[in-house]
XYZ file of C-alpha atoms in Angstrom:
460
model
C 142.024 106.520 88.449
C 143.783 106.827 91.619
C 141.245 109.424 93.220
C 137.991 107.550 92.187
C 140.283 103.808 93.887
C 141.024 105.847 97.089
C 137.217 107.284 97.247
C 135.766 103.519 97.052
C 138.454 102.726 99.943
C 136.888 105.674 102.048
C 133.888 104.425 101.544
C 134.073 101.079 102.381
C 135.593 102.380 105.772
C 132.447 104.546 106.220
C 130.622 101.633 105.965
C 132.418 99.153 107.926
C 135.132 98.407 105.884
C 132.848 97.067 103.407
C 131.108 93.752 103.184
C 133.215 90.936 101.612
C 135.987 91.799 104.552
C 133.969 89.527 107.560
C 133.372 86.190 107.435
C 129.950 85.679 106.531
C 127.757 83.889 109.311
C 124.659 84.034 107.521
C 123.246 84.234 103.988
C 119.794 85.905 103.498
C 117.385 84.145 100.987
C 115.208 86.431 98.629
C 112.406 85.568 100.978
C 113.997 85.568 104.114
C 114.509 89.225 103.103
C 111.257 89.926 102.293
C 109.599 88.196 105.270
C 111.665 90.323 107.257
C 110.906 93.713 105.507
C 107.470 92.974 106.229
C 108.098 92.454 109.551
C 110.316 95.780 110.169
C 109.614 98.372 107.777
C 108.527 101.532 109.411
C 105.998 102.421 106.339
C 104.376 99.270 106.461
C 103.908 99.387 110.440
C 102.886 103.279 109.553
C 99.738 101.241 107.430
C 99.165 98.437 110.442
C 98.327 101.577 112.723
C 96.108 102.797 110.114
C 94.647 99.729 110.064
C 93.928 99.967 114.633
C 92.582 103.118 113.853
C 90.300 102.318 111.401
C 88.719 99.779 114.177
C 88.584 101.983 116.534
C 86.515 104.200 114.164
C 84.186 101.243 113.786
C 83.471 101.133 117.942
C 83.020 104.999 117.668
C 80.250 104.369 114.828
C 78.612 101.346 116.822
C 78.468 103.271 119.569
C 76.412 106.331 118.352
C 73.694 103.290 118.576
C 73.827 103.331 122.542
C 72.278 105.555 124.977
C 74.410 108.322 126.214
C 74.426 108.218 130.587
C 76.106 111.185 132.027
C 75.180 111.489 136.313
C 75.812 115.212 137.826
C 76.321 115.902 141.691
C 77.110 119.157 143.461
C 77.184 120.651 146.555
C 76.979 124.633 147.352
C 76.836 127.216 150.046
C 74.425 129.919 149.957
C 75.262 133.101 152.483
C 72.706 135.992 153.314
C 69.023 135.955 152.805
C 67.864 132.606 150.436
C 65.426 130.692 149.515
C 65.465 127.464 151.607
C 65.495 124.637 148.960
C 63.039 122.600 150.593
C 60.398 124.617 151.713
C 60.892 127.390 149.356
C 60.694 129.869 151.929
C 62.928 133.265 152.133
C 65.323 133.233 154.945
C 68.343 135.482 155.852
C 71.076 132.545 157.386
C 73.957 130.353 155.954
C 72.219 126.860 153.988
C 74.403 124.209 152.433
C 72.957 121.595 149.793
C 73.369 118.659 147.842
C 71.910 117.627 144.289
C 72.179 114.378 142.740
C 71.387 113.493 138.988
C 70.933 111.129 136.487
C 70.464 112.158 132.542
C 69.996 109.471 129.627
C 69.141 110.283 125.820
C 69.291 107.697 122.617
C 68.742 108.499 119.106
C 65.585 107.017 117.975
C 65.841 108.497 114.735
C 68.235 110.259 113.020
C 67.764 109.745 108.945
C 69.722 106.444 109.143
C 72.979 108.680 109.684
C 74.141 106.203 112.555
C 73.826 103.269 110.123
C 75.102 104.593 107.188
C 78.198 105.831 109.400
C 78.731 102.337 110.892
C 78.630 100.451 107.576
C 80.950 103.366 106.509
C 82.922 101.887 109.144
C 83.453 98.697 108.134
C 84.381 99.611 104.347
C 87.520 101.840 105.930
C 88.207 99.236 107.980
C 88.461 97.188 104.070
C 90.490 99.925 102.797
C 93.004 100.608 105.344
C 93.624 96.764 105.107
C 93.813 96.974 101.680
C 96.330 99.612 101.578
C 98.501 98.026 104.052
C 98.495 95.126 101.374
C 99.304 97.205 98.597
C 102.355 98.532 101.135
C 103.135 95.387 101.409
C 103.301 94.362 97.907
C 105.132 97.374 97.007
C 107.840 96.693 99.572
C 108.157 93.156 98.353
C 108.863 94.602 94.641
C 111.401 96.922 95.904
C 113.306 94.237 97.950
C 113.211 91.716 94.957
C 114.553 94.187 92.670
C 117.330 95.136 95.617
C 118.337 91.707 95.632
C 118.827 91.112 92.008
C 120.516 93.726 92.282
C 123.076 92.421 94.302
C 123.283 89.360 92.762
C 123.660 90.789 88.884
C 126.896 92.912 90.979
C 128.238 90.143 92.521
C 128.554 88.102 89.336
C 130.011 91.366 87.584
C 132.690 91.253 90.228
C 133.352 87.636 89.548
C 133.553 88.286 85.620
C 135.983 91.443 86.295
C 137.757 89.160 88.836
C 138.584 86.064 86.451
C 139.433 88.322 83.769
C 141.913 90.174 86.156
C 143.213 86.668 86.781
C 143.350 85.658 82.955
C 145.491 88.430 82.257
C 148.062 88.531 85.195
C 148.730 85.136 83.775
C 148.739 86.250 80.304
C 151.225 89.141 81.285
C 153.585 86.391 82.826
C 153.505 84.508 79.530
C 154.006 87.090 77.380
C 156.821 88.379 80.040
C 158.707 85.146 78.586
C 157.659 85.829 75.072
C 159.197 89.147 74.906
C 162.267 87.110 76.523
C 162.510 85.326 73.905
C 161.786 87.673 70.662
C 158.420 86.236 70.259
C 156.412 88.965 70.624
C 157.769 92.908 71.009
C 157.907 94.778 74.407
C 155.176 97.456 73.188
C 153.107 94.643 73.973
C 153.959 93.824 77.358
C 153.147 97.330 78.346
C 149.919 97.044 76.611
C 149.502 94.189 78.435
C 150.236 95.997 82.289
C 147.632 98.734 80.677
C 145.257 96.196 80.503
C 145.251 94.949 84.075
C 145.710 98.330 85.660
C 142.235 98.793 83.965
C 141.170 95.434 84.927
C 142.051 96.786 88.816
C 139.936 100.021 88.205
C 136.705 98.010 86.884
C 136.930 95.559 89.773
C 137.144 98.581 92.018
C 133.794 99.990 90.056
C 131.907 96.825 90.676
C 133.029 96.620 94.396
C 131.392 99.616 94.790
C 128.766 98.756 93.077
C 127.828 95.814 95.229
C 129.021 97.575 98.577
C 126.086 100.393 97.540
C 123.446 97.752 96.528
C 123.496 95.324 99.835
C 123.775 98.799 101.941
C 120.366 99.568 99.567
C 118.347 96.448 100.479
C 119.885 96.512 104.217
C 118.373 100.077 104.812
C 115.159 98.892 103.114
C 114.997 95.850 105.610
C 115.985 98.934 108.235
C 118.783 96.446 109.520
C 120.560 98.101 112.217
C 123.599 95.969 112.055
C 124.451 95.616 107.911
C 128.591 95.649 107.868
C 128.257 91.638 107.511
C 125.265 91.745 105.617
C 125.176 89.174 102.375
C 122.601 87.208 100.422
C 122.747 83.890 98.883
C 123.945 83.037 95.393
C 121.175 82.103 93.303
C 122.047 83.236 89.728
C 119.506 80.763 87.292
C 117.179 82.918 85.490
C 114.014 80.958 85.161
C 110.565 80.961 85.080
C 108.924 78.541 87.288
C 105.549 79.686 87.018
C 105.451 79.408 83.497
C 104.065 83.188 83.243
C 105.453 83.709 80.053
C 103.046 81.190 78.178
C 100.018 83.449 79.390
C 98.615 85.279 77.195
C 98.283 89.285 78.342
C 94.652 89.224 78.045
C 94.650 86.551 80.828
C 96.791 87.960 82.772
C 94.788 91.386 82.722
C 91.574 89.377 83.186
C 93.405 87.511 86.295
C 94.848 91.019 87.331
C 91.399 92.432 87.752
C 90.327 89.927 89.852
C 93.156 90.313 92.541
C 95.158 93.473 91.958
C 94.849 94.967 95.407
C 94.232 98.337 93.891
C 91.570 97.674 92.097
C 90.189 96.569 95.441
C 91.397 99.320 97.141
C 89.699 102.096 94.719
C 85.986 99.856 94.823
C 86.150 99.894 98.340
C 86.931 104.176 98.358
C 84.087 104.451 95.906
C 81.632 102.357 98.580
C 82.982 105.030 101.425
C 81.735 107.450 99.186
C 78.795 106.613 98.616
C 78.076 106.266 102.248
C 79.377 109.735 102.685
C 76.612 110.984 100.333
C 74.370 108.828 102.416
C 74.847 110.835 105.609
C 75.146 114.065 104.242
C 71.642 114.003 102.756
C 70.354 112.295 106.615
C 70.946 115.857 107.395
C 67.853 116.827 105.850
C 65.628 114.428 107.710
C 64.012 115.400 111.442
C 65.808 113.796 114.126
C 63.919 112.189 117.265
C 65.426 111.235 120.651
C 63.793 109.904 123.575
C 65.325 111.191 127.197
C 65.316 110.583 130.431
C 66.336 112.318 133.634
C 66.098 111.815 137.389
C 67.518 114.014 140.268
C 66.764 114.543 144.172
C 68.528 116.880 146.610
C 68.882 117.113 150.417
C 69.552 120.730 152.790
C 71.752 120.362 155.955
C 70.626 123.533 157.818
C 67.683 123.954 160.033
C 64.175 123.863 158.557
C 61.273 126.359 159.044
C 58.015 125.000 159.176
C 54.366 125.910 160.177
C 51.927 124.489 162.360
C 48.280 124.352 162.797
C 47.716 127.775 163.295
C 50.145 128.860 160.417
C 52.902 130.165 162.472
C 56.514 129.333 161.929
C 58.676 127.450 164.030
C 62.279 125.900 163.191
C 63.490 122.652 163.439
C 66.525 120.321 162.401
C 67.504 119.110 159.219
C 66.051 115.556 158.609
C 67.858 112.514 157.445
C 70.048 113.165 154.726
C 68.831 109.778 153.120
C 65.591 110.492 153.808
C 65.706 113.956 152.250
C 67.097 112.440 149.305
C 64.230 109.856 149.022
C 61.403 112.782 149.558
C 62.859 115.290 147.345
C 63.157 112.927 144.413
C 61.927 113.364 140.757
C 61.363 112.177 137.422
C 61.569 113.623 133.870
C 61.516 112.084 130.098
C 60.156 112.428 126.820
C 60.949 112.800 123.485
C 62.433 115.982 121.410
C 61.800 115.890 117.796
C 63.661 118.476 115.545
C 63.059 119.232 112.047
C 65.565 121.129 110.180
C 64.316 124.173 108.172
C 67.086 126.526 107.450
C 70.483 126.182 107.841
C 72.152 128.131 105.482
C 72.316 125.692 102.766
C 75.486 123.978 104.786
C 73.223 120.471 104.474
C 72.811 120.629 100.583
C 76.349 122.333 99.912
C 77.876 119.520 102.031
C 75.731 116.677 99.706
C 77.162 118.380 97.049
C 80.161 118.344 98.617
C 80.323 114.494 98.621
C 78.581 113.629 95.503
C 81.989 115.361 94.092
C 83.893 113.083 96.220
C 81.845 110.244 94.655
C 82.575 111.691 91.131
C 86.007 111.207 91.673
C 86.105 107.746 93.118
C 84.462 106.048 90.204
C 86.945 108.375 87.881
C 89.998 107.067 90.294
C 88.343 103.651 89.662
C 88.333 103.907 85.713
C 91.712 105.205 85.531
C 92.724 102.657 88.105
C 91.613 99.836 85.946
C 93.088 101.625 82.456
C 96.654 101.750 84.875
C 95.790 97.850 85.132
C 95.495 97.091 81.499
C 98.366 99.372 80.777
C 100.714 98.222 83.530
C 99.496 94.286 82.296
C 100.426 94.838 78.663
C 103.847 96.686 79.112
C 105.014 94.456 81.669
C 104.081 91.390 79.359
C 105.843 93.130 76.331
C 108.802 94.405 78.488
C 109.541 90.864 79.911
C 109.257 89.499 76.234
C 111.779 91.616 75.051
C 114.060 91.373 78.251
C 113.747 87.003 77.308
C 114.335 87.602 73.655
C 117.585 90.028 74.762
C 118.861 87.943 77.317
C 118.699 84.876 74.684
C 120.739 86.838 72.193
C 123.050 88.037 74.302
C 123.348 84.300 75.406
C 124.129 83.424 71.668
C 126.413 86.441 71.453
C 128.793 85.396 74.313
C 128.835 82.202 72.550
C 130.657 83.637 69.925
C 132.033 85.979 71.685
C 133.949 83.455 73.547
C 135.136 81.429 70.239
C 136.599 84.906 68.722
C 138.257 85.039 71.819
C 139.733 81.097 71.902
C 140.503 81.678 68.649
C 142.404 84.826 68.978
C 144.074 83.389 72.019
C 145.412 80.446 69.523
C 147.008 83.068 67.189
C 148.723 85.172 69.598
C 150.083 82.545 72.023
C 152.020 82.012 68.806
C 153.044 85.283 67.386
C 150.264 85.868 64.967
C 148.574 88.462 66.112
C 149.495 91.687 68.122
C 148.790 92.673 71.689
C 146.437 95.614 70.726
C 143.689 92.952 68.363
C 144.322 90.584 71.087
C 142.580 93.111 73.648
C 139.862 94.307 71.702
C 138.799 90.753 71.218
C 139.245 90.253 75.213
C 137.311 93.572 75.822
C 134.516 92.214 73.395
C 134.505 89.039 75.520
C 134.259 91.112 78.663
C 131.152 93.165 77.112
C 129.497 90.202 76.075
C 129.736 88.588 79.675
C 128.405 91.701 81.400
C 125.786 92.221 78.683
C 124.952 88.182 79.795
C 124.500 89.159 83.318
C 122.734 92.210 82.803
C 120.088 90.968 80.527
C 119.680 87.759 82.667
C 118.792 89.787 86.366
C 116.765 92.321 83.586
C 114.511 89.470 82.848
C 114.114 87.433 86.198
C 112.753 91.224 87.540
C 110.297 91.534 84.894
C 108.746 87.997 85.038
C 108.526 88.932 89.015
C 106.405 91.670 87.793
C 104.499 89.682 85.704
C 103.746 86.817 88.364
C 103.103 89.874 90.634
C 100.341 91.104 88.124
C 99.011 87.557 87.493
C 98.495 87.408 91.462
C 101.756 85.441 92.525
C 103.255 86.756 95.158
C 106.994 86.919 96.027
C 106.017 85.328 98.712
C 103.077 84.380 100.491
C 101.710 87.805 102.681
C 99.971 86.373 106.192
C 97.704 88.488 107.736
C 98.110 89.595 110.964
C-alpha cells in the first residue's frame, strides 16, 4: 500500500504535480475539445496535406491538355578549319555563332489517356477529402470516449471521497461508543482498517483521473496540460432519441452517409479509371508539332562575285542575320504501338486486379456497416438495460445500508456486517457510474452511425 501511494505521488510530480492542485481558469466542454482536436491534431493535418496534394495532382492532369513550349539558345566557338554556317563553305579560321529556337508539341490524340487521367483526378481529389473526414470522425470518437472517461473518474473520486468522509465520522462515533461499552474495541480497529483502505482507493482513482485528462490532453496535442480540466456534465441521456430507431433504419441511414462507404465507392471509381488508361496504351497516339529556329555568325564572310571568285567581307547585322537565316518546321507524328513486351496488357491486367479488389473492399465495407450497425444497437441496449439495473440495485443497495446503519448506531450489529454492507454500497455506486458513462459512449456510437455527429465538422 505504501509503495503503490508514494508511486501515484511521483507521478503526479512528473506531471506537474497533478491536476486538481491549480486553480482551474478554464473548463473545456466535450465540444470545445473536439473542435480543438480538429484543429491541432497532427494526423488529421497529415490528411489536409493529402488533401493539397491531391489538387495539385488535378493541375498536373489538366495540364497534359496544353501544349508543351520549351525555347533553346546557344552560342559556340569553332577553332581550325570549319564550315562557315552561313555560306556553308570550308574555311581554316576561328567562327563564333548563335542559334535561337522555338519547339511546341500537343497531344491530339492519345486513346483518351489525358481524360481519363484528369477525371481520375477529380475522384482522388473525393477520396482524399473523404478520408480526411473519416480522420476526422475517428478523432472525434476517440476524444468523446477520453472525456467520459474523465468524467466516469472524477465521479469515482467523489464516491471514494464521501465515503472516506462517512467513515472518519463514523470512526469518531464509534470512538465514543467504545467509550462507553457500546460497542467492543475490535471494532474500532476495524473501523481505522476501513479508512486506511478508503485512503488507498481514493489514491487509485486519483490516478486514474490524473492518467485520463493527461490521455485526452495529448490527443488534443496540448502543450501546456498541468491545469488541464473539463466540465462536469454527468446526466446520461439520450437527446436524439436514437434508441427508438429501429437497427434496420439506422443501417439503411448508415449507408447513406457513413463516410466509408463513400470513401471505398469513390476508390472503386479511381479504379476503374486506372483500367481506363492502361488499356489507352494500346491505341496509336498523334501529336501535332511545331518548331522555329534562326542563327547569326560574327566572323568575316566569304563570298563570290560575278566571275566566281572569292572575296571576304564583314559579318552583317546580327539582327539581320537572324531575320535571313530563319526557318520553319511542323507536322504531325503518329505512333502505333505493336510490340512492347506485353508491359501494356500485363499492366491492364494489372489494374483490373486493382478493380477486383475495390468492389471486394466495397462489399466487405458495407457487411462492416451492417455488422458495426447491429452490434452497436445491441451493445447500447444492453449498456441501457445494465445501467437501469444497476440504478435499481443502488436503490437497495442504499436501504441495506440505512438500515444497517440504524442497527449498529445502536449496538445491534457488529463492525465487520456493518462494512460488508458499506462495501456493497460502495460497489453498487461505482457499478452506477460505470454503467452510466458505458451507455452515454455507446449511444454516441449509435448517433455517430445514424449520421449525428459529435459535433458539426466544417469544411475547410
Amino acid at each position: 500500500m505504501k509503495i503503490n501511494k508514494y508511486n501515484s505521488l511521483v507521478f503526479a510530480v512528473l506531471f506537474g504535480l497533478g491536476f486538481s492542485g491549480h486553480a482551474q481558469s478554464k473548463q473545456w466542454t466535450l465540444e470545445e475539445c473536439v473542435r480543438y482536436a480538429l484543429d491541432n491534431n497532427i494526423t488529421i493535418k497529415l490528411s489536409e496535406l493529402d488533401v493539397k496534394n491531391a489538387n495539385i495532382d488535378k493541375k498536373d492532369a489538366f495540364g497534359n491538355y496544353l501544349p508543351s513550349v520549351s525555347g533553346n539558345a546557344s552560342h559556340s566557338w569553332n577553332i581550325g578549319l570549319n564550315q562557315d554556317v552561313t555560306t556553308g563553305v570550308l574555311r581554316n579560321q576561328t567562327t563564333q555563332y548563335s542559334s535561337v529556337g522555338l519547339n511546341a508539341g500537343v497531344d491530339i490524340y492519345k486513346g483518351l489517356q489525358n481524360q481519363n487521367t484528369y477525371r481520375r483526378s477529380k475522384l482522388a481529389i473525393i477520396a482524399s477529402q473523404y478520408q480526411l473526414l473519416k480522420m476526422q470522425e475517428d478523432i472525434s470518437l476517440n476524444v468523446a470516449n477520453a472525456f467520459l472517461q474523465i468524467l466516469s473518474y472524477k465521479e469515482e473520486l467523489k464516491v471514494k471521497k464521501e465515503q472516506l468522509t462517512i467513515d472518519e465520522k463514523r470512526l469518531a462515533r464509534s470512538e465514543e461508543m467504545v467509550n462507553a461499552g457500546t460497542i467492543p474495541r475490535g471494532d474500532l480497529y476495524d473501523l481505522k482498517a476501513t479508512i486506511a483502505t478508503d485512503q488507498q482507493a481514493i489514491t487509485v482513482s486519483e490516478n486514474n483521473l490524473l492518467i485520463s485528462k493527461l490521455s485526452l490532453a495529448q490527443l488534443l496535442q496540448l502543450k501546456e496540460f498541468a491545469d488541464f480540466d473539463v466540465v462536469d456534465d454527468t446526466n446520461a441521456k439520450d437527446e436524439n432519441n436514437i434508441m427508438a430507431q429501429s437497427p434496420t433504419d439506422i443501417y439503411n441511414k448508415a449507408k447513406e452517409t457513413r463516410t466509408e462507404l463513400k470513401l471505398a465507392q469513390t476508390n472503386l471509381e479511381i479504379a476503374q479509371k486506372n483500367v481506363a488508361i492502361a488499356r489507352g496504351a494500346y491505341q496509336p497516339t498523334l501529336r501535332g508539332f511545331y518548331g522555329f529556329n534562326t542563327r547569326a555568325s560574327y566572323s568575316d564572310q566569304v563570298k563570290l562575285d560575278a566571275n566566281n571568285q572569292p572575296y571576304t567581307v564583314g559579318p552583317a547585322p546580327i539582327f539581320q542575320q537572324f531575320s535571313d537565316n530563319k526557318g520553319h518546321n511542323f507536322g504531325f507524328q503518329l505512333d502505333v504501338p505493336i510490340f512492347n513486351g506485353f508491359s501494356v496488357r500485363n499492366n491492364v491486367e494489372r489494374n483490373k486486379v486493382s478493380l477486383e479488389k475495390s468492389k471486394i473492399d466495397l462489399e466487405q465495407k458495407s457487411l462492416d456497416l451492417q455488422r458495426n450497425v447491429y452490434t452497436a444497437f445491441t451493445n447500447a441496449k444492453g449498456a441501457l438495460n445494465t445501467y437501469e439495473s444497476s440504478t435499481v440495485t443502488l436503490e437497495a443497495r442504499q436501504q441495506a445500508y440505512n438500515y444497517a446503519k440504524e442497527k449498529y448506531d445502536v449496538g445491534l450489529m457488529n463492525s465487520f456486517d456493518f462494512t460488508q454492507a458499506q462495501t456493497l454500497l460502495t460497489n453498487a455506486q461505482s457499478d452506477v457510474i460505470r454503467t452510466k458513462y458505458d451507455y452515454m459512449f455507446k449511444v454516441k456510437i449509435l448517433e455517430f452511425y445514424f449520421g449525428i455527429p459529435i459535433v458539426p465538422i466544417i469544411k475547410k
